[in-house]
Amino acid sequence: MRLQVVKAEAFGARAASQAIETLQRNPHAVLGLPTGHTPIPLYRTLLAKAAAGAVDLSQMRVAMLDDYLGAQHGNEVSFYHWLQEHFLRAAGIGDDRTLAIPTRAETIAADCEAYERRLREWGGCELLFLGLGRNGHIGFNEPGSGKDTRTRAVRLSESSRAANADYWTENAAIPEQGVTMGIGTILEARQIVLLVSGADKREILRRVLEGEPSAEAPASWLQQAPQALALADEAAAGRPAE
Ligand code: F6R
């Protein structure tokens, strides 16, 4: 995995440029997308570029990265709802072009297999964006997640549940389990961009880039992915932009 450091004000534009180049090569490309604070500048920039006619989002397809087990799509506390609100609706990307992470507890194992099958039928992720959890997670692959894991239900750590609380209105109940694209599934994406911003991610980013790859910090598996780029702002990287 390579590291590129950019100024905070260039973070969204640099991430968006990778999506735009990918879509210019293949307008039908499947982009894997996360939720959370970090990708917001990416989504804002992509929507602004689409409005200005600089990119065509009318055929791109989206594979969601993760969600809460048991989340209802209409419910505010679901990543599906979050992605609708922050990107999909404004981009005009409907359910026919969105591969949602399954959330139905009763059938989750079979539904995760169907998600993987569908992703393969779509040709896999051409470009997958990820955020980095302070405990080293990517998606909801919490510490302990091995390199070969596939899309599955997982128990969320208390630190991840606490970090997720401020995505929603005060006192929202954060589910105890999530569903996530596995590390093995993530590593199959043809381009991966790990988005990292803010000084509070500096220590974990250093571990992820320099520590021995291990399940203790699942994002460290990306060291073994030559197609992966860590895109960090100066605060997260702890050094000036190139
Ligand atoms: C969310 C996701 C998580 C977040 C990570 C960082 O879909 O997959 O792994 O990317 O927790 O979250 P933020 O960006 O809110 O710091």
PDB file of C-alpha atoms and ligand atoms in Angstrom:
ATOM      1  CA  MET A   1       0.000   0.000   0.000  1.00  0.00           C
ATOM      2  CA  ARG A   2       1.318   3.420  -0.960  1.00  0.00           C
ATOM      3  CA  LEU A   3       0.758   6.572   1.125  1.00  0.00           C
ATOM      4  CA  GLN A   4      -0.176   9.911  -0.386  1.00  0.00           C
ATOM      5  CA  VAL A   5      -0.433  12.965   1.845  1.00  0.00           C
ATOM      6  CA  VAL A   6      -2.583  15.913   0.797  1.00  0.00           C
ATOM      7  CA  LYS A   7      -3.649  19.175   2.402  1.00  0.00           C
ATOM      8  CA  ALA A   8      -6.975  18.916   4.233  1.00  0.00           C
ATOM      9  CA  GLU A   9      -8.652  21.243   1.741  1.00  0.00           C
ATOM     10  CA  ALA A  10      -7.570  18.989  -1.171  1.00  0.00           C
ATOM     11  CA  PHE A  11      -8.683  15.724   0.460  1.00  0.00           C
ATOM     12  CA  GLY A  12     -12.156  15.485  -1.130  1.00  0.00           C
ATOM     13  CA  ALA A  13     -10.949  16.563  -4.565  1.00  0.00           C
ATOM     14  CA  ARG A  14      -8.073  14.056  -4.614  1.00  0.00           C
ATOM     15  CA  ALA A  15     -10.386  11.188  -3.604  1.00  0.00           C
ATOM     16  CA  ALA A  16     -13.027  12.284  -6.104  1.00  0.00           C
ATOM     17  CA  SER A  17     -10.468  12.470  -8.925  1.00  0.00           C
ATOM     18  CA  GLN A  18      -9.790   8.757  -8.530  1.00  0.00           C
ATOM     19  CA  ALA A  19     -13.532   8.018  -8.804  1.00  0.00           C
ATOM     20  CA  ILE A  20     -13.861  10.320 -11.811  1.00  0.00           C
ATOM     21  CA  GLU A  21     -10.938   8.697 -13.669  1.00  0.00           C
ATOM     22  CA  THR A  22     -12.429   5.274 -12.985  1.00  0.00           C
ATOM     23  CA  LEU A  23     -15.871   6.336 -14.248  1.00  0.00           C
ATOM     24  CA  GLN A  24     -14.386   7.965 -17.338  1.00  0.00           C
ATOM     25  CA  ARG A  25     -12.747   4.630 -18.209  1.00  0.00           C
ATOM     26  CA  ASN A  26     -15.898   2.649 -17.361  1.00  0.00           C
ATOM     27  CA  PRO A  27     -19.172   4.509 -16.695  1.00  0.00           C
ATOM     28  CA  HIS A  28     -20.733   1.249 -15.378  1.00  0.00           C
ATOM     29  CA  ALA A  29     -17.964   0.675 -12.815  1.00  0.00           C
ATOM     30  CA  VAL A  30     -18.893  -0.676  -9.389  1.00  0.00           C
ATOM     31  CA  LEU A  31     -17.658   1.607  -6.603  1.00  0.00           C
ATOM     32  CA  GLY A  32     -17.573   0.286  -3.038  1.00  0.00           C
ATOM     33  CA  LEU A  33     -18.619   3.011  -0.616  1.00  0.00           C
ATOM     34  CA  PRO A  34     -18.360   3.554   3.141  1.00  0.00           C
ATOM     35  CA  THR A  35     -20.318   5.828   5.469  1.00  0.00           C
ATOM     36  CA  GLY A  36     -19.009   7.998   8.316  1.00  0.00           C
ATOM     37  CA  HIS A  37     -17.321  11.369   8.656  1.00  0.00           C
ATOM     38  CA  THR A  38     -14.233  10.769   6.503  1.00  0.00           C
ATOM     39  CA  PRO A  39     -15.859  10.260   3.063  1.00  0.00           C
ATOM     40  CA  ILE A  40     -18.164  13.304   3.289  1.00  0.00           C
ATOM     41  CA  PRO A  41     -15.759  15.605   1.337  1.00  0.00           C
ATOM     42  CA  LEU A  42     -15.542  12.889  -1.356  1.00  0.00           C
ATOM     43  CA  TYR A  43     -19.333  12.689  -1.736  1.00  0.00           C
ATOM     44  CA  ARG A  44     -19.726  16.484  -1.717  1.00  0.00           C
ATOM     45  CA  THR A  45     -17.064  16.877  -4.398  1.00  0.00           C
ATOM     46  CA  LEU A  46     -18.483  14.108  -6.589  1.00  0.00           C
ATOM     47  CA  LEU A  47     -21.980  15.622  -6.420  1.00  0.00           C
ATOM     48  CA  ALA A  48     -20.624  19.087  -7.250  1.00  0.00           C
ATOM     49  CA  LYS A  49     -18.606  17.697 -10.188  1.00  0.00           C
ATOM     50  CA  ALA A  50     -21.663  15.821 -11.473  1.00  0.00           C
ATOM     51  CA  ALA A  51     -23.769  19.000 -11.229  1.00  0.00           C
ATOM     52  CA  ALA A  52     -21.084  20.851 -13.212  1.00  0.00           C
ATOM     53  CA  GLY A  53     -21.099  18.129 -15.889  1.00  0.00           C
ATOM     54  CA  ALA A  54     -17.536  17.016 -15.083  1.00  0.00           C
ATOM     55  CA  VAL A  55     -18.563  13.419 -14.319  1.00  0.00           C
ATOM     56  CA  ASP A  56     -21.473  11.204 -15.307  1.00  0.00           C
ATOM     57  CA  LEU A  57     -22.900   9.186 -12.412  1.00  0.00           C
ATOM     58  CA  SER A  58     -25.893   7.931 -14.376  1.00  0.00           C
ATOM     59  CA  GLN A  59     -24.588   4.402 -14.903  1.00  0.00           C
ATOM     60  CA  MET A  60     -22.213   3.773 -12.002  1.00  0.00           C
ATOM     61  CA  ARG A  61     -23.116   1.062  -9.560  1.00  0.00           C
ATOM     62  CA  VAL A  62     -22.547   1.046  -5.809  1.00  0.00           C
ATOM     63  CA  ALA A  63     -21.647  -1.801  -3.474  1.00  0.00           C
ATOM     64  CA  MET A  64     -22.205  -0.902   0.158  1.00  0.00           C
ATOM     65  CA  LEU A  65     -19.417  -1.796   2.553  1.00  0.00           C
ATOM     66  CA  ASP A  66     -21.284  -2.397   5.790  1.00  0.00           C
ATOM     67  CA  ASP A  67     -24.399  -1.811   7.875  1.00  0.00           C
ATOM     68  CA  TYR A  68     -25.969  -2.831  11.179  1.00  0.00           C
ATOM     69  CA  LEU A  69     -27.462  -6.298  11.583  1.00  0.00           C
ATOM     70  CA  GLY A  70     -31.230  -5.937  11.851  1.00  0.00           C
ATOM     71  CA  ALA A  71     -31.278  -2.380  10.455  1.00  0.00           C
ATOM     72  CA  GLN A  72     -34.397  -1.485   8.480  1.00  0.00           C
ATOM     73  CA  HIS A  73     -33.668   0.431   5.303  1.00  0.00           C
ATOM     74  CA  GLY A  74     -36.273   3.078   6.112  1.00  0.00           C
ATOM     75  CA  ASN A  75     -34.842   3.515   9.603  1.00  0.00           C
ATOM     76  CA  GLU A  76     -32.654   6.505  10.290  1.00  0.00           C
ATOM     77  CA  VAL A  77     -30.123   4.303  12.106  1.00  0.00           C
ATOM     78  CA  SER A  78     -28.939   2.346   9.085  1.00  0.00           C
ATOM     79  CA  PHE A  79     -25.975   2.877   6.786  1.00  0.00           C
ATOM     80  CA  TYR A  80     -28.283   2.364   3.821  1.00  0.00           C
ATOM     81  CA  HIS A  81     -30.278   5.390   4.988  1.00  0.00           C
ATOM     82  CA  TRP A  82     -27.047   7.346   5.657  1.00  0.00           C
ATOM     83  CA  LEU A  83     -25.710   6.673   2.159  1.00  0.00           C
ATOM     84  CA  GLN A  84     -29.074   7.595   0.639  1.00  0.00           C
ATOM     85  CA  GLU A  85     -29.047  10.913   2.479  1.00  0.00           C
ATOM     86  CA  HIS A  86     -25.400  11.813   1.827  1.00  0.00           C
ATOM     87  CA  PHE A  87     -24.919  10.590  -1.716  1.00  0.00           C
ATOM     88  CA  LEU A  88     -27.181   8.104  -3.483  1.00  0.00           C
ATOM     89  CA  ARG A  89     -30.401  10.128  -3.674  1.00  0.00           C
ATOM     90  CA  ALA A  90     -28.709  13.313  -4.877  1.00  0.00           C
ATOM     91  CA  ALA A  91     -26.624  11.277  -7.339  1.00  0.00           C
ATOM     92  CA  GLY A  92     -29.786   9.652  -8.747  1.00  0.00           C
ATOM     93  CA  ILE A  93     -28.497   6.156  -7.965  1.00  0.00           C
ATOM     94  CA  GLY A  94     -31.517   3.942  -7.342  1.00  0.00           C
ATOM     95  CA  ASP A  95     -31.864   0.480  -5.820  1.00  0.00           C
ATOM     96  CA  ASP A  96     -31.320  -1.140  -9.237  1.00  0.00           C
ATOM     97  CA  ARG A  97     -27.743   0.189  -9.132  1.00  0.00           C
ATOM     98  CA  THR A  98     -27.131  -0.303  -5.410  1.00  0.00           C
ATOM     99  CA  LEU A  99     -25.960  -3.553  -3.876  1.00  0.00           C
ATOM    100  CA  ALA A 100     -27.033  -3.102  -0.261  1.00  0.00           C
ATOM    101  CA  ILE A 101     -25.359  -5.026   2.522  1.00  0.00           C
ATOM    102  CA  PRO A 102     -27.928  -7.519   3.813  1.00  0.00           C
ATOM    103  CA  THR A 103     -29.242  -6.852   7.309  1.00  0.00           C
ATOM    104  CA  ARG A 104     -31.997  -9.409   7.909  1.00  0.00           C
ATOM    105  CA  ALA A 105     -30.888 -11.423  10.952  1.00  0.00           C
ATOM    106  CA  GLU A 106     -32.991 -14.525  10.207  1.00  0.00           C
ATOM    107  CA  THR A 107     -31.343 -15.193   6.830  1.00  0.00           C
ATOM    108  CA  ILE A 108     -28.034 -13.389   7.208  1.00  0.00           C
ATOM    109  CA  ALA A 109     -25.617 -16.208   6.271  1.00  0.00           C
ATOM    110  CA  ALA A 110     -27.456 -17.030   3.017  1.00  0.00           C
ATOM    111  CA  ASP A 111     -27.957 -13.325   2.255  1.00  0.00           C
ATOM    112  CA  CYS A 112     -24.218 -12.621   2.692  1.00  0.00           C
ATOM    113  CA  GLU A 113     -23.446 -15.411   0.214  1.00  0.00           C
ATOM    114  CA  ALA A 114     -25.985 -13.889  -2.189  1.00  0.00           C
ATOM    115  CA  TYR A 115     -24.332 -10.461  -1.751  1.00  0.00           C
ATOM    116  CA  GLU A 116     -20.943 -11.921  -2.689  1.00  0.00           C
ATOM    117  CA  ARG A 117     -22.455 -13.778  -5.651  1.00  0.00           C
ATOM    118  CA  ARG A 118     -24.129 -10.607  -6.906  1.00  0.00           C
ATOM    119  CA  LEU A 119     -20.915  -8.613  -6.499  1.00  0.00           C
ATOM    120  CA  ARG A 120     -19.099 -11.222  -8.614  1.00  0.00           C
ATOM    121  CA  GLU A 121     -21.888 -11.069 -11.242  1.00  0.00           C
ATOM    122  CA  TRP A 122     -21.407  -7.297 -11.349  1.00  0.00           C
ATOM    123  CA  GLY A 123     -17.713  -7.887 -12.074  1.00  0.00           C
ATOM    124  CA  GLY A 124     -16.443  -7.003  -8.567  1.00  0.00           C
ATOM    125  CA  CYS A 125     -15.454  -3.607  -7.189  1.00  0.00           C
ATOM    126  CA  GLU A 126     -13.447  -1.531  -9.631  1.00  0.00           C
ATOM    127  CA  LEU A 127     -12.708   1.018  -6.899  1.00  0.00           C
ATOM    128  CA  LEU A 128     -13.347   0.595  -3.200  1.00  0.00           C
ATOM    129  CA  PHE A 129     -13.144   3.469  -0.726  1.00  0.00           C
ATOM    130  CA  LEU A 130     -12.609   2.670   2.954  1.00  0.00           C
ATOM    131  CA  GLY A 131     -12.463   4.676   6.162  1.00  0.00           C
ATOM    132  CA  LEU A 132     -10.208   3.745   9.081  1.00  0.00           C
ATOM    133  CA  GLY A 133     -11.547   3.036  12.565  1.00  0.00           C
ATOM    134  CA  ARG A 134      -9.519   4.187  15.545  1.00  0.00           C
ATOM    135  CA  ASN A 135      -9.120   0.516  16.498  1.00  0.00           C
ATOM    136  CA  GLY A 136      -7.794  -0.329  13.019  1.00  0.00           C
ATOM    137  CA  HIS A 137     -11.052  -1.630  11.576  1.00  0.00           C
ATOM    138  CA  ILE A 138     -12.034  -1.300   7.922  1.00  0.00           C
ATOM    139  CA  GLY A 139     -15.715  -1.760   7.184  1.00  0.00           C
ATOM    140  CA  PHE A 140     -16.842  -3.515  10.352  1.00  0.00           C
ATOM    141  CA  ASN A 141     -13.873  -5.886  10.267  1.00  0.00           C
ATOM    142  CA  GLU A 142     -13.014  -5.456  13.908  1.00  0.00           C
ATOM    143  CA  PRO A 143      -9.702  -6.506  15.527  1.00  0.00           C
ATOM    144  CA  GLY A 144      -9.462 -10.279  15.200  1.00  0.00           C
ATOM    145  CA  SER A 145     -10.596 -10.256  11.547  1.00  0.00           C
ATOM    146  CA  GLY A 146      -8.429 -12.540   9.424  1.00  0.00           C
ATOM    147  CA  LYS A 147      -7.210 -11.944   5.922  1.00  0.00           C
ATOM    148  CA  ASP A 148      -9.544 -14.507   4.344  1.00  0.00           C
ATOM    149  CA  THR A 149     -12.796 -13.383   5.957  1.00  0.00           C
ATOM    150  CA  ARG A 150     -15.816 -12.917   3.684  1.00  0.00           C
ATOM    151  CA  THR A 151     -18.994 -10.856   3.983  1.00  0.00           C
ATOM    152  CA  ARG A 152     -20.577 -11.783   7.302  1.00  0.00           C
ATOM    153  CA  ALA A 153     -22.267 -10.683  10.509  1.00  0.00           C
ATOM    154  CA  VAL A 154     -19.907  -9.561  13.277  1.00  0.00           C
ATOM    155  CA  ARG A 155     -20.084  -8.373  16.889  1.00  0.00           C
ATOM    156  CA  LEU A 156     -19.213  -4.666  17.138  1.00  0.00           C
ATOM    157  CA  SER A 157     -16.608  -3.479  19.611  1.00  0.00           C
ATOM    158  CA  GLU A 158     -17.687  -0.982  22.254  1.00  0.00           C
ATOM    159  CA  SER A 159     -15.269   1.580  20.778  1.00  0.00           C
ATOM    160  CA  SER A 160     -16.866   1.252  17.327  1.00  0.00           C
ATOM    161  CA  ARG A 161     -20.367   1.536  18.788  1.00  0.00           C
ATOM    162  CA  ALA A 162     -19.309   4.657  20.709  1.00  0.00           C
ATOM    163  CA  ALA A 163     -17.695   6.174  17.600  1.00  0.00           C
ATOM    164  CA  ASN A 164     -20.869   5.443  15.593  1.00  0.00           C
ATOM    165  CA  ALA A 165     -23.132   7.178  18.112  1.00  0.00           C
ATOM    166  CA  ASP A 166     -22.464  10.628  16.685  1.00  0.00           C
ATOM    167  CA  TYR A 167     -23.625   9.628  13.187  1.00  0.00           C
ATOM    168  CA  TRP A 168     -27.179   9.757  14.483  1.00  0.00           C
ATOM    169  CA  THR A 169     -29.489  11.858  16.594  1.00  0.00           C
ATOM    170  CA  GLU A 170     -28.720  11.907  20.290  1.00  0.00           C
ATOM    171  CA  ASN A 171     -29.544   8.715  22.234  1.00  0.00           C
ATOM    172  CA  ALA A 172     -29.987   6.582  19.101  1.00  0.00           C
ATOM    173  CA  ALA A 173     -29.566   2.911  20.004  1.00  0.00           C
ATOM    174  CA  ILE A 174     -26.536   1.482  18.183  1.00  0.00           C
ATOM    175  CA  PRO A 175     -27.009  -2.219  17.367  1.00  0.00           C
ATOM    176  CA  GLU A 176     -24.583  -4.718  18.891  1.00  0.00           C
ATOM    177  CA  GLN A 177     -23.849  -6.453  15.619  1.00  0.00           C
ATOM    178  CA  GLY A 178     -22.922  -5.323  12.153  1.00  0.00           C
ATOM    179  CA  VAL A 179     -22.575  -6.899   8.731  1.00  0.00           C
ATOM    180  CA  THR A 180     -19.467  -6.207   6.680  1.00  0.00           C
ATOM    181  CA  MET A 181     -17.702  -6.980   3.457  1.00  0.00           C
ATOM    182  CA  GLY A 182     -14.895  -9.316   4.575  1.00  0.00           C
ATOM    183  CA  ILE A 183     -11.170  -8.598   4.354  1.00  0.00           C
ATOM    184  CA  GLY A 184     -10.809 -11.233   1.635  1.00  0.00           C
ATOM    185  CA  THR A 185     -13.647  -9.589  -0.290  1.00  0.00           C
ATOM    186  CA  ILE A 186     -12.064  -6.135   0.150  1.00  0.00           C
ATOM    187  CA  LEU A 187      -8.675  -7.359  -1.106  1.00  0.00           C
ATOM    188  CA  GLU A 188     -10.303  -8.488  -4.374  1.00  0.00           C
ATOM    189  CA  ALA A 189     -11.161  -4.868  -5.334  1.00  0.00           C
ATOM    190  CA  ARG A 190      -9.050  -3.718  -8.278  1.00  0.00           C
ATOM    191  CA  GLN A 191      -8.281  -0.335  -6.660  1.00  0.00           C
ATOM    192  CA  ILE A 192      -8.572   0.435  -2.953  1.00  0.00           C
ATOM    193  CA  VAL A 193      -8.378   3.894  -1.385  1.00  0.00           C
ATOM    194  CA  LEU A 194      -8.120   4.030   2.406  1.00  0.00           C
ATOM    195  CA  LEU A 195      -9.286   7.525   3.383  1.00  0.00           C
ATOM    196  CA  VAL A 196      -7.771   8.858   6.607  1.00  0.00           C
ATOM    197  CA  SER A 197      -8.223  12.358   7.989  1.00  0.00           C
ATOM    198  CA  GLY A 198      -7.696  14.104  11.301  1.00  0.00           C
ATOM    199  CA  ALA A 199      -5.062  13.966  14.018  1.00  0.00           C
ATOM    200  CA  ASP A 200      -7.053  11.394  16.006  1.00  0.00           C
ATOM    201  CA  LYS A 201      -6.224   8.798  13.296  1.00  0.00           C
ATOM    202  CA  ARG A 202      -2.459   9.520  13.284  1.00  0.00           C
ATOM    203  CA  GLU A 203      -1.415   6.809  15.723  1.00  0.00           C
ATOM    204  CA  ILE A 204      -3.526   4.051  14.199  1.00  0.00           C
ATOM    205  CA  LEU A 205      -2.472   5.022  10.656  1.00  0.00           C
ATOM    206  CA  ARG A 206       1.178   4.687  11.664  1.00  0.00           C
ATOM    207  CA  ARG A 207       0.499   1.208  13.099  1.00  0.00           C
ATOM    208  CA  VAL A 208      -1.439   0.196   9.995  1.00  0.00           C
ATOM    209  CA  LEU A 209       1.351   1.326   7.652  1.00  0.00           C
ATOM    210  CA  GLU A 210       4.386   0.247   9.648  1.00  0.00           C
ATOM    211  CA  GLY A 211       3.336  -2.609  11.944  1.00  0.00           C
ATOM    212  CA  GLU A 212       3.461  -6.275  11.014  1.00  0.00           C
ATOM    213  CA  PRO A 213       0.224  -7.097   9.116  1.00  0.00           C
ATOM    214  CA  SER A 214      -2.080  -8.845  11.553  1.00  0.00           C
ATOM    215  CA  ALA A 215      -5.684  -9.311  12.586  1.00  0.00           C
ATOM    216  CA  GLU A 216      -5.063  -6.997  15.565  1.00  0.00           C
ATOM    217  CA  ALA A 217      -5.288  -3.986  13.233  1.00  0.00           C
ATOM    218  CA  PRO A 218      -7.270  -5.376  10.270  1.00  0.00           C
ATOM    219  CA  ALA A 219      -6.454  -2.407   8.006  1.00  0.00           C
ATOM    220  CA  SER A 220      -2.806  -3.571   8.142  1.00  0.00           C
ATOM    221  CA  TRP A 221      -3.800  -6.408   5.746  1.00  0.00           C
ATOM    222  CA  LEU A 222      -3.868  -3.680   3.090  1.00  0.00           C
ATOM    223  CA  GLN A 223      -0.051  -3.644   3.224  1.00  0.00           C
ATOM    224  CA  GLN A 224      -0.325  -6.838   1.176  1.00  0.00           C
ATOM    225  CA  ALA A 225      -2.478  -5.097  -1.464  1.00  0.00           C
ATOM    226  CA  PRO A 226      -0.315  -3.429  -4.119  1.00  0.00           C
ATOM    227  CA  GLN A 227      -3.480  -1.859  -5.573  1.00  0.00           C
ATOM    228  CA  ALA A 228      -4.154   0.020  -2.304  1.00  0.00           C
ATOM    229  CA  LEU A 229      -3.493   3.694  -1.634  1.00  0.00           C
ATOM    230  CA  ALA A 230      -3.718   5.302   1.793  1.00  0.00           C
ATOM    231  CA  LEU A 231      -4.866   8.868   1.152  1.00  0.00           C
ATOM    232  CA  ALA A 232      -4.213  10.913   4.283  1.00  0.00           C
ATOM    233  CA  ASP A 233      -4.451  14.571   5.171  1.00  0.00           C
ATOM    234  CA  GLU A 234      -1.487  16.215   6.886  1.00  0.00           C
ATOM    235  CA  ALA A 235      -2.998  15.876  10.361  1.00  0.00           C
ATOM    236  CA  ALA A 236      -3.446  12.103   9.988  1.00  0.00           C
ATOM    237  CA  ALA A 237      -0.085  11.535   8.296  1.00  0.00           C
ATOM    238  CA  GLY A 238       1.832  13.780  10.717  1.00  0.00           C
ATOM    239  CA  ARG A 239       3.820  15.261   7.864  1.00  0.00           C
ATOM    240  CA  PRO A 240       3.351  17.887   5.145  1.00  0.00           C
ATOM    241  CA  ALA A 241       1.659  17.201   1.834  1.00  0.00           C
ATOM    242  CA  GLU A 242       3.929  16.176  -1.037  1.00  0.00           C
TER     243      GLU A 242
HETATM  244  C1  F6R B   1     -18.352   2.928   7.770  1.00  0.00           C
HETATM  245  C2  F6R B   1     -17.163   2.087   7.923  1.00  0.00           C
HETATM  246  C3  F6R B   1     -16.202   2.335   9.037  1.00  0.00           C
HETATM  247  C4  F6R B   1     -15.694   3.781   9.029  1.00  0.00           C
HETATM  248  C5  F6R B   1     -14.649   4.022  10.121  1.00  0.00           C
HETATM  249  C6  F6R B   1     -14.195   5.473  10.158  1.00  0.00           C
HETATM  250  O1  F6R B   1     -19.128   2.492   6.659  1.00  0.00           O
HETATM  251  O2  F6R B   1     -16.969   1.180   7.169  1.00  0.00           O
HETATM  252  O3  F6R B   1     -15.135   1.439   8.939  1.00  0.00           O
HETATM  253  O4  F6R B   1     -15.128   4.046   7.775  1.00  0.00           O
HETATM  254  O5  F6R B   1     -15.186   3.691  11.360  1.00  0.00           O
HETATM  255  O6  F6R B   1     -15.283   6.264  10.474  1.00  0.00           O
HETATM  256  P1  F6R B   1     -15.205   7.865  10.398  1.00  0.00           P
HETATM  257  O7  F6R B   1     -14.975   8.189   8.967  1.00  0.00           O
HETATM  258  O8  F6R B   1     -16.553   8.333  10.873  1.00  0.00           O
HETATM  259  O9  F6R B   1     -14.071   8.261  11.272  1.00  0.00           O
END
